[in-house]
Short mmCIF file of C-alpha atoms and ligand atoms in Angstrom, two decimals:
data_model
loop_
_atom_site.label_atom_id
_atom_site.label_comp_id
_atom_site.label_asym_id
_atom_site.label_seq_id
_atom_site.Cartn_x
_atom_site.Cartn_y
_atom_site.Cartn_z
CA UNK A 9 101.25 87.99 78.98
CA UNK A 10 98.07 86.35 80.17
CA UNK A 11 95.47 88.49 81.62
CA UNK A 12 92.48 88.80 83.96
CA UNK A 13 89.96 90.37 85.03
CA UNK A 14 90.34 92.03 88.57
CA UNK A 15 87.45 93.45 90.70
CA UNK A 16 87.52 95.03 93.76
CA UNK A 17 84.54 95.09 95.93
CA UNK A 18 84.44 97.52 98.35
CA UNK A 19 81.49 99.22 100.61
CA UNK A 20 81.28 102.34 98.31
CA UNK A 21 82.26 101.17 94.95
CA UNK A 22 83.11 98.33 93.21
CA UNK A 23 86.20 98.28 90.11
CA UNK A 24 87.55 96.35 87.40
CA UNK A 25 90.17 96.16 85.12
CA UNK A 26 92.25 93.79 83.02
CA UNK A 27 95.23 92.82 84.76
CA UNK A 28 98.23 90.75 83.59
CA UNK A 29 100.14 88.56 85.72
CA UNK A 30 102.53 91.00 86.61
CA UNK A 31 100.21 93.35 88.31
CA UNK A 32 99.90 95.47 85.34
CA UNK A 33 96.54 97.11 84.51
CA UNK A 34 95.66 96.46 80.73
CA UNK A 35 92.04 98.19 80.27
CA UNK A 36 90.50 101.32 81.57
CA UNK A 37 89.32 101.20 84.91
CA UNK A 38 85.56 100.97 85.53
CA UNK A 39 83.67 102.28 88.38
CA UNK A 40 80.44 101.55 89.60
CA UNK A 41 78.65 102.80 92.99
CA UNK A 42 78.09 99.29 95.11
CA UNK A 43 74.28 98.49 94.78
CA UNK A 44 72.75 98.08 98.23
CA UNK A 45 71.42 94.47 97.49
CA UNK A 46 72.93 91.41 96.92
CA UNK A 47 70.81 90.97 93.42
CA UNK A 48 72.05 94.06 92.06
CA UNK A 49 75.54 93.27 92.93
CA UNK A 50 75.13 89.92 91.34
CA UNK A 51 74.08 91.83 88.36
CA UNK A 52 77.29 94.17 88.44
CA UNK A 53 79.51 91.44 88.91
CA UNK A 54 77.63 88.73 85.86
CA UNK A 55 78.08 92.63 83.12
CA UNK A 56 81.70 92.96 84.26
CA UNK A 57 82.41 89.22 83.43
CA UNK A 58 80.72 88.92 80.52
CA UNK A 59 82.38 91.45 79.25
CA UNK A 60 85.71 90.60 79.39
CA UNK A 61 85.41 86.62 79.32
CA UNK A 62 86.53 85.79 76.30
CA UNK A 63 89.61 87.56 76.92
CA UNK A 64 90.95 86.39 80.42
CA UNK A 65 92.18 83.45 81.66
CA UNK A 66 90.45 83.79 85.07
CA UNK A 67 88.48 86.16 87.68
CA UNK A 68 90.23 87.68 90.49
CA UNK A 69 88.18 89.60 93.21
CA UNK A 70 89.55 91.27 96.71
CA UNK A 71 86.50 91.67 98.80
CA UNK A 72 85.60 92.86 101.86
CA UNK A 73 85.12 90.64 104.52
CA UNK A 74 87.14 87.55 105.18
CA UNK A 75 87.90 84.86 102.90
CA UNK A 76 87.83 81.49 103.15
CA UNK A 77 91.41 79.39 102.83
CA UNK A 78 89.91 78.09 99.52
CA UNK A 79 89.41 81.24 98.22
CA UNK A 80 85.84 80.17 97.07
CA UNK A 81 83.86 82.65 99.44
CA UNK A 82 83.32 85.34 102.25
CA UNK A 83 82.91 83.86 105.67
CA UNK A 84 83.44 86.88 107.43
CA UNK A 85 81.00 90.11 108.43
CA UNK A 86 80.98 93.19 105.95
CA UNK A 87 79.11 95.80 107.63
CA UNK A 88 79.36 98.04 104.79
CA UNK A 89 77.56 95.40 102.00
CA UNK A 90 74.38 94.33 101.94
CA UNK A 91 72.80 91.31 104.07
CA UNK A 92 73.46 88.05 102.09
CA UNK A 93 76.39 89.55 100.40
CA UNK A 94 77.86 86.31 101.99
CA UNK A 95 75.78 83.88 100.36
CA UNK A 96 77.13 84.43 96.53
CA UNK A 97 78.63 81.95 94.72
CA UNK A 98 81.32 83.81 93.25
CA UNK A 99 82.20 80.74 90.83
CA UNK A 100 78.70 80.40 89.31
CA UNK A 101 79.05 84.14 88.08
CA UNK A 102 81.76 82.76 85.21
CA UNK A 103 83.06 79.86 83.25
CA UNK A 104 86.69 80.94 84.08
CA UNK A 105 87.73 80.14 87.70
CA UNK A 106 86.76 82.74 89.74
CA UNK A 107 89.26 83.24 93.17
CA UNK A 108 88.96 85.63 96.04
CA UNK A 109 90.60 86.97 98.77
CA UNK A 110 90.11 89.79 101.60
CA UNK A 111 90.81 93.11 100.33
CA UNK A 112 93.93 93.97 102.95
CA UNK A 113 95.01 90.42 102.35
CA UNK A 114 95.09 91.46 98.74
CA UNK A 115 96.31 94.74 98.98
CA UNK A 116 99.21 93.40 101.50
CA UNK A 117 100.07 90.79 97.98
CA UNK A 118 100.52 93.14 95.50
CA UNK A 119 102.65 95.24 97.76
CA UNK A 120 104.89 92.20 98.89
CA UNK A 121 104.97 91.15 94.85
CA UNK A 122 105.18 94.76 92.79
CA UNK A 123 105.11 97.27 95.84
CA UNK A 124 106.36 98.63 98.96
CA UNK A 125 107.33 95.34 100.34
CA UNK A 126 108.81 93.79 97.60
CA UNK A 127 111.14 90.93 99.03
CA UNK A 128 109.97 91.11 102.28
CA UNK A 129 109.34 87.47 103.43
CA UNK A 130 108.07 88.77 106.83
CA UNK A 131 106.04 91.81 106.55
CA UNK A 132 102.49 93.31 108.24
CA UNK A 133 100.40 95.94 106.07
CA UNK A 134 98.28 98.38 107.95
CA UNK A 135 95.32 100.04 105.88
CA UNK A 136 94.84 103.43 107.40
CA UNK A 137 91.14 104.38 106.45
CA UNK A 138 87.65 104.76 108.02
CA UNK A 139 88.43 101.59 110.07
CA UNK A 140 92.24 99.93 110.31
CA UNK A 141 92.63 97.24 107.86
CA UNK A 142 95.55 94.36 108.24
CA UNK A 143 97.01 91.78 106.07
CA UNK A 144 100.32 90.00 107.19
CA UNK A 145 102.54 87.72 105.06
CA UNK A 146 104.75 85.26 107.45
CA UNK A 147 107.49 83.52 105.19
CA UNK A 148 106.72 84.91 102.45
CA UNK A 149 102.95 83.48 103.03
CA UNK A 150 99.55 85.43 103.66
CA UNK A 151 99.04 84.53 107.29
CA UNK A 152 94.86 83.15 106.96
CA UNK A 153 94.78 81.15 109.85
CA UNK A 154 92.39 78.15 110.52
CA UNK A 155 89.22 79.77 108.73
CA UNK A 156 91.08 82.42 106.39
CA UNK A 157 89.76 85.31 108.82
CA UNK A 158 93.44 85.99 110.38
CA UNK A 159 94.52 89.57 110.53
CA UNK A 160 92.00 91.86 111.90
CA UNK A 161 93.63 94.49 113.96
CA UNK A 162 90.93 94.24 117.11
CA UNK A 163 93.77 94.12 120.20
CA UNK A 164 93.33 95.86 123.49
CA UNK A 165 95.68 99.24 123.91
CA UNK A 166 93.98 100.09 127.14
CA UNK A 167 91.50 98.75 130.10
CA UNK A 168 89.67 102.25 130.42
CA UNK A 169 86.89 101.14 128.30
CA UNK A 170 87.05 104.45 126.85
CA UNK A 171 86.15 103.79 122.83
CA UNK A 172 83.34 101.39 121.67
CA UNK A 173 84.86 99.69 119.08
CA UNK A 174 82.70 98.53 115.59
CA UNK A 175 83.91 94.62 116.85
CA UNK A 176 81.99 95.31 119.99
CA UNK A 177 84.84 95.13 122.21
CA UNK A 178 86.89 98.60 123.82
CA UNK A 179 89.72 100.06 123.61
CA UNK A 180 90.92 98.09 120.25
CA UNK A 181 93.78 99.01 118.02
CA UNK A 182 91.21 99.95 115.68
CA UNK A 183 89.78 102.25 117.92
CA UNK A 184 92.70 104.71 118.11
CA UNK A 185 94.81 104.05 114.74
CA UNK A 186 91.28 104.39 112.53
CA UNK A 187 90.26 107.33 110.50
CA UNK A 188 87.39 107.03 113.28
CA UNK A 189 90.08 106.90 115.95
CA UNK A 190 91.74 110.06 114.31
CA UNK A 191 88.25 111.45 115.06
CA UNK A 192 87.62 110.48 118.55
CA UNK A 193 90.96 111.84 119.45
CA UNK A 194 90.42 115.25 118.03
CA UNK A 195 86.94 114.99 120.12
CA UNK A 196 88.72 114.35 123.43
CA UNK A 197 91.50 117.27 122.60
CA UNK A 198 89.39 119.90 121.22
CA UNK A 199 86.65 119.11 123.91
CA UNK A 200 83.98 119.33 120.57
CA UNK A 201 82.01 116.51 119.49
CA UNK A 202 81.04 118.23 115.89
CA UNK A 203 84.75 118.41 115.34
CA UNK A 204 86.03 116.16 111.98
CA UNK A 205 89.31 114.88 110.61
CA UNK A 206 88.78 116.97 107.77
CA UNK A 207 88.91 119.92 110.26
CA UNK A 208 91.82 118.45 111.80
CA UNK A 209 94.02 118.21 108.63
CA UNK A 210 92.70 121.64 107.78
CA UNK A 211 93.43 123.34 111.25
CA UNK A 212 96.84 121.61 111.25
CA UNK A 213 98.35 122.96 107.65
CA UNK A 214 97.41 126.42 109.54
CA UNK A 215 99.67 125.49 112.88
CA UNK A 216 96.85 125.31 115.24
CA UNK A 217 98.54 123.50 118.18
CA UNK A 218 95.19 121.19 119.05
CA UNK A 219 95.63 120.01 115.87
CA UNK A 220 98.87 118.93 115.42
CA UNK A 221 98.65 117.34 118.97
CA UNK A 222 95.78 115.48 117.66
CA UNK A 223 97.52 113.76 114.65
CA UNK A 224 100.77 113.35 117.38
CA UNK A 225 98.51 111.73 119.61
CA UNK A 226 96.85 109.43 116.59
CA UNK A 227 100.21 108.36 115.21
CA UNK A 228 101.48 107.59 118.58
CA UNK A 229 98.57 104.85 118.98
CA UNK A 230 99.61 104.05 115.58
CA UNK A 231 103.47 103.48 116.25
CA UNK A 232 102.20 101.34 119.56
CA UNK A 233 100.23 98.93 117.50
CA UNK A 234 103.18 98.79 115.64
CA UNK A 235 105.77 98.47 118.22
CA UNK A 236 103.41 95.54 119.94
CA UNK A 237 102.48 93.78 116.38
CA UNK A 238 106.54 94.03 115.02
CA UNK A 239 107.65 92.06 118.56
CA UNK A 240 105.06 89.26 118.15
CA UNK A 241 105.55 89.14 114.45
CA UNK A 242 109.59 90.53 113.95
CA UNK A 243 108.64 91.88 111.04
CA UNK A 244 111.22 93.08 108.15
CA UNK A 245 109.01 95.98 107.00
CA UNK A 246 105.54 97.25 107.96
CA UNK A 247 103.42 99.33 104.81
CA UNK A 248 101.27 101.86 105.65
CA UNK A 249 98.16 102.14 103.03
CA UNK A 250 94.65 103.75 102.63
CA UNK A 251 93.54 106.81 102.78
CA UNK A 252 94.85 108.20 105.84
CA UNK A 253 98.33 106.88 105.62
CA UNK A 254 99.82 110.02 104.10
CA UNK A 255 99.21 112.10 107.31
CA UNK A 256 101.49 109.93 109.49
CA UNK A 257 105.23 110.09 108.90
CA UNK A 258 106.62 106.83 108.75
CA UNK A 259 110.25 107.63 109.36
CA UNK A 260 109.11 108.97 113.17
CA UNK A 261 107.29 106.15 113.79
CA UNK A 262 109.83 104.13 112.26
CA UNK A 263 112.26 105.42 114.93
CA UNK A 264 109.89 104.85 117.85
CA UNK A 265 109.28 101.33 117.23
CA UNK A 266 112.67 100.26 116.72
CA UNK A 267 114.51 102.52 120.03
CA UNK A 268 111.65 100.26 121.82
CA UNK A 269 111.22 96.92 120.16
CA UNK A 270 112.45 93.42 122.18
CA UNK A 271 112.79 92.18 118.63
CA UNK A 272 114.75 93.38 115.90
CA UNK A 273 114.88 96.60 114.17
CA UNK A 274 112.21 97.24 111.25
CA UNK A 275 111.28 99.39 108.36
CA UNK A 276 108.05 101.45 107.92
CA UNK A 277 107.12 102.36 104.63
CA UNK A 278 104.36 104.12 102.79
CA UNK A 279 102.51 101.81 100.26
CA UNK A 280 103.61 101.77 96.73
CA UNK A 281 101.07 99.65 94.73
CA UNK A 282 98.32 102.87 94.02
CA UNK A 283 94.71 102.50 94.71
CA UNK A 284 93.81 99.47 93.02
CA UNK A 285 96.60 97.11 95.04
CA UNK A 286 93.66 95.21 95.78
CA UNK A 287 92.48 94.08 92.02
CA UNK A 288 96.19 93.94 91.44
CA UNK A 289 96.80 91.77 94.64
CA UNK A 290 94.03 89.50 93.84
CA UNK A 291 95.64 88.43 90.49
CA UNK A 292 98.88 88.11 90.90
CA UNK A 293 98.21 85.62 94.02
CA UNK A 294 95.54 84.06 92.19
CA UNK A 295 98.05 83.99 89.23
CA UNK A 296 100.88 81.88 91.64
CA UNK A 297 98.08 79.54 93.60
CA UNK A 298 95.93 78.75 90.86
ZN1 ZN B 315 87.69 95.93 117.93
#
């Protein structure tokens, strides 16, 4: 089985692994805290490579940011890396080919391939973390649109212009379904701005009713996104990933969306591919369009 290297570069740390072209992980994982300069992460990325080049057939990366339809480079902002982060040539870093692709675009791959979504053709993957990630595959297709930036989950779910959202805009999906959103709402309910979602999940395992209202009221927002994003897209299945996912229960919102969907019934599911569905992601489609 031929292998590769995957990387995954995310705000906080970047990881790589040998990965085979069935999504398998062949090497220990490596870890190393994302350098806050574009030179540095240059450097990171040129020790990993050289490290494993003699053994791979080709470099996969998942990224944050958008990707470009050639998979060549990152077109889109990343708040959380360094300025110029955008500028690197990921192809001059090897002599293999090197491909990328958006993290959640990634993630949403490996789950469709090895994961969660296996087999569904039509499906829309929701990362659950700090901010809301989104990576939809549309006939059994990543949906990239005209630039490759397609998927961000920035849509209106009020006109009260009540939450700032990190696009710019209010009132975004983003704003309520978020980690952040998690936070805002426990803000508003509580009637405490110090309040956290750690304190949240902590005040909830102990029955406190603000709390569990809170995480109602989050994974409501969560099931209308949902509801709104499975009639546009009819989805067969939706996967829920990142770190927040396991505090919303997907059979409940499951329910919701389909007793009030104008399309058909769907499935919500809880991501299957682990923590490094991005590397994973990243070589297995770079695998089938290489
Ligand atoms: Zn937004």
């Amino acid at each position: 089985m031929n292998k590769a290297l995957g990387i995954d570069i995310g705000g906080t740390k970047i990881s790589y692994a040998l990965v085979d072209n069935n999504g398998e992980i062949k090497s220990e994982i490596k870890k190393v805290a994302t350098p806050r300069t574009k030179e540095e992460i240059i450097k990171v990325l040129k020790d990993a490579i050289l490290e494993y080049e003699n053994e791979i057939e080709f470099v996969a990366i998942a990224t944050a940011g958008a990707v470009n339809n050639e998979n060549t480079k990152v077109i889109g902002s990343t708040a959380n890396l360094p300025s110029g982060y955008k500028d690197i040539d990921f192809q001059s870093l090897s002599s293999k080919k090197v491909f990328i692709e958006n993290d959640a675009n990634a993630a949403a791959w490996a789950e469709y391939r090895i994961g969660a979504s296996r087999n569904c053709k039509n499906s829309v993957m929701l990362t659950l973390g700090t901010g809301v990630g989104g990576g939809i595959i549309l006939n059994g297709k990543l949906l990239k649109g005209k630039s490759g930036a397609a998927g961000e989950m920035h849509f209106m779910m009020s006109r009260k212009q009540e939450r700032k959202c990190t696009c710019g805009a209010y009132d975004c999906f983003e704003a309520y379904a978020s980690g952040n959103g998690l936070k805002q709402t426990a803000i508003e309910i509580f009637e405490d701005e110090t309040i956290t979602t750690y304190d949240v999940i902590e005040k909830a395992t102990k029955n406190d009713k603000k709390a569990i209202l809170t995480l109602k009221t989050w994974q409501n927002d969560i099931a209308l996104g949902v509801l709104g994003l499975n009639n546009i897209f009819d989805a067969d299945c939706f996967v829920l990933s990142g770190s927040m996912e396991k505090f919303v229960d997907a059979e409940e919102i499951e329910n919701f969306v389909n007793s009030k969907t104008v399309t058909t019934p769907t499935k919500i599911y809880h991501a299957k591919a682990g923590n490094y569905a991005g590397m994973i992601g990243a070589v297995v489609l770079a695998n089938e369009l290489l």
